[in-house]
């Protein structure tokens, strides 16, 4: 399924680098999400944008900064990450927050 | 708080039937979702139950009992391609976390 596209697929970065993850959805949905998936842990919701209004999980460190310029695009800006931030970062979208979510293939992030 | 329990791993034989159970404790319940995730790929939506009973969709069926906080995913006529992780997730009516996921059940289908 190509409804939700994430780039890059893989990213290796040092702890002092700044990078951004990109997500684009072609489904006409009104809500977009960032999730973190670590080995043997459940998917963790990081941020939700619904009609371009942000709702966030208060446990997410400030070194992760989301941006949603419009209903089709979502970014996750990364700076001064830690080794424990290495994980699969998944973007998802849904028609509204009560509807099933459609996921992208994710960005596999490795912090050196 | 929210809690979801599902078995970590299961193994079943090609052509057989397997049932993956999920129990949950939550407030503000707004439906139960099942997702399939193959290794290295995105989770894909399988089913959604908001009322009690069985929902059938081809080889896959999902059951919900809200009073018992219990759901199961039933896979019939298992195929090798069904080897994947199956994620149980609870929809929540309020709060930032509107979809709360379990850790998933890794199903291995053997010949």
PDB file of C-alpha atoms in Angstrom, chain B residues 11-78:
ATOM      1  CA  UNK B  11       3.114 -21.608  16.566  1.00  0.00           C
ATOM      2  CA  UNK B  12       0.554 -23.327  14.343  1.00  0.00           C
ATOM      3  CA  UNK B  13       0.510 -25.666  11.369  1.00  0.00           C
ATOM      4  CA  UNK B  14      -0.306 -24.718   7.803  1.00  0.00           C
ATOM      5  CA  UNK B  15      -3.980 -25.384   7.062  1.00  0.00           C
ATOM      6  CA  UNK B  16      -4.977 -25.328  10.715  1.00  0.00           C
ATOM      7  CA  UNK B  17      -6.965 -22.814  12.790  1.00  0.00           C
ATOM      8  CA  UNK B  18      -5.387 -20.567  15.414  1.00  0.00           C
ATOM      9  CA  UNK B  19      -6.956 -18.248  17.986  1.00  0.00           C
ATOM     10  CA  UNK B  20      -5.004 -15.312  19.362  1.00  0.00           C
ATOM     11  CA  UNK B  21      -6.462 -13.964  22.604  1.00  0.00           C
ATOM     12  CA  UNK B  22      -6.321 -10.434  23.941  1.00  0.00           C
ATOM     13  CA  UNK B  23      -7.520  -9.183  27.318  1.00  0.00           C
ATOM     14  CA  UNK B  24      -7.625  -5.525  28.241  1.00  0.00           C
ATOM     15  CA  UNK B  25      -8.342  -3.140  31.093  1.00  0.00           C
ATOM     16  CA  UNK B  26      -9.123   0.399  30.078  1.00  0.00           C
ATOM     17  CA  UNK B  27     -11.316   3.422  30.654  1.00  0.00           C
ATOM     18  CA  UNK B  28     -13.141   5.216  27.876  1.00  0.00           C
ATOM     19  CA  UNK B  29     -13.278   2.140  25.632  1.00  0.00           C
ATOM     20  CA  UNK B  30     -13.984   3.012  22.018  1.00  0.00           C
ATOM     21  CA  UNK B  31     -13.498  -0.247  20.149  1.00  0.00           C
ATOM     22  CA  UNK B  32     -10.871  -2.909  19.649  1.00  0.00           C
ATOM     23  CA  UNK B  33      -8.579  -3.160  16.637  1.00  0.00           C
ATOM     24  CA  UNK B  34      -6.402  -5.947  15.277  1.00  0.00           C
ATOM     25  CA  UNK B  35      -3.389  -5.233  13.096  1.00  0.00           C
ATOM     26  CA  UNK B  36      -1.008  -7.557  11.270  1.00  0.00           C
ATOM     27  CA  UNK B  37       2.669  -6.662  11.017  1.00  0.00           C
ATOM     28  CA  UNK B  38       5.172  -8.639   8.964  1.00  0.00           C
ATOM     29  CA  UNK B  39       8.806  -8.264   9.961  1.00  0.00           C
ATOM     30  CA  UNK B  40      10.242  -5.014   8.645  1.00  0.00           C
ATOM     31  CA  UNK B  41       6.893  -3.802   7.338  1.00  0.00           C
ATOM     32  CA  UNK B  42       4.103  -1.472   8.395  1.00  0.00           C
ATOM     33  CA  UNK B  43       1.207  -2.689  10.543  1.00  0.00           C
ATOM     34  CA  UNK B  44      -1.871  -3.261   8.390  1.00  0.00           C
ATOM     35  CA  UNK B  45      -5.425  -2.982   9.665  1.00  0.00           C
ATOM     36  CA  UNK B  46      -7.324  -6.275   9.950  1.00  0.00           C
ATOM     37  CA  UNK B  47     -10.497  -5.703  11.939  1.00  0.00           C
ATOM     38  CA  UNK B  48     -12.447  -3.416  14.250  1.00  0.00           C
ATOM     39  CA  UNK B  49     -15.019  -4.460  16.878  1.00  0.00           C
ATOM     40  CA  UNK B  50     -17.015  -1.920  18.836  1.00  0.00           C
ATOM     41  CA  UNK B  51     -20.030  -4.105  19.728  1.00  0.00           C
ATOM     42  CA  UNK B  52     -20.035  -7.575  21.282  1.00  0.00           C
ATOM     43  CA  UNK B  53     -19.928 -10.515  18.926  1.00  0.00           C
ATOM     44  CA  UNK B  54     -18.086 -11.961  15.991  1.00  0.00           C
ATOM     45  CA  UNK B  55     -16.982 -10.080  12.889  1.00  0.00           C
ATOM     46  CA  UNK B  56     -15.981 -12.286   9.966  1.00  0.00           C
ATOM     47  CA  UNK B  57     -13.812 -11.193   7.081  1.00  0.00           C
ATOM     48  CA  UNK B  58     -12.673 -14.024   4.846  1.00  0.00           C
ATOM     49  CA  UNK B  59     -10.254 -16.320   6.670  1.00  0.00           C
ATOM     50  CA  UNK B  60     -10.013 -13.895   9.588  1.00  0.00           C
ATOM     51  CA  UNK B  61     -12.627 -13.353  12.301  1.00  0.00           C
ATOM     52  CA  UNK B  62     -12.531 -11.188  15.399  1.00  0.00           C
ATOM     53  CA  UNK B  63     -14.628 -11.497  18.535  1.00  0.00           C
ATOM     54  CA  UNK B  64     -15.312  -9.011  21.319  1.00  0.00           C
ATOM     55  CA  UNK B  65     -16.836  -9.270  24.794  1.00  0.00           C
ATOM     56  CA  UNK B  66     -16.838  -5.837  26.399  1.00  0.00           C
ATOM     57  CA  UNK B  67     -18.113  -7.093  29.763  1.00  0.00           C
ATOM     58  CA  UNK B  68     -15.163  -9.501  29.994  1.00  0.00           C
ATOM     59  CA  UNK B  69     -12.581  -7.160  28.495  1.00  0.00           C
ATOM     60  CA  UNK B  70     -11.733  -9.898  26.013  1.00  0.00           C
ATOM     61  CA  UNK B  71     -11.183 -10.273  22.312  1.00  0.00           C
ATOM     62  CA  UNK B  72      -9.740 -12.889  20.023  1.00  0.00           C
ATOM     63  CA  UNK B  73      -8.552 -13.060  16.439  1.00  0.00           C
ATOM     64  CA  UNK B  74      -9.315 -16.331  14.661  1.00  0.00           C
ATOM     65  CA  UNK B  75      -7.303 -17.309  11.613  1.00  0.00           C
ATOM     66  CA  UNK B  76      -8.578 -20.225   9.526  1.00  0.00           C
ATOM     67  CA  UNK B  77      -6.875 -22.293   6.814  1.00  0.00           C
ATOM     68  CA  UNK B  78      -3.505 -20.966   7.862  1.00  0.00           C
TER      69      UNK B  78
END
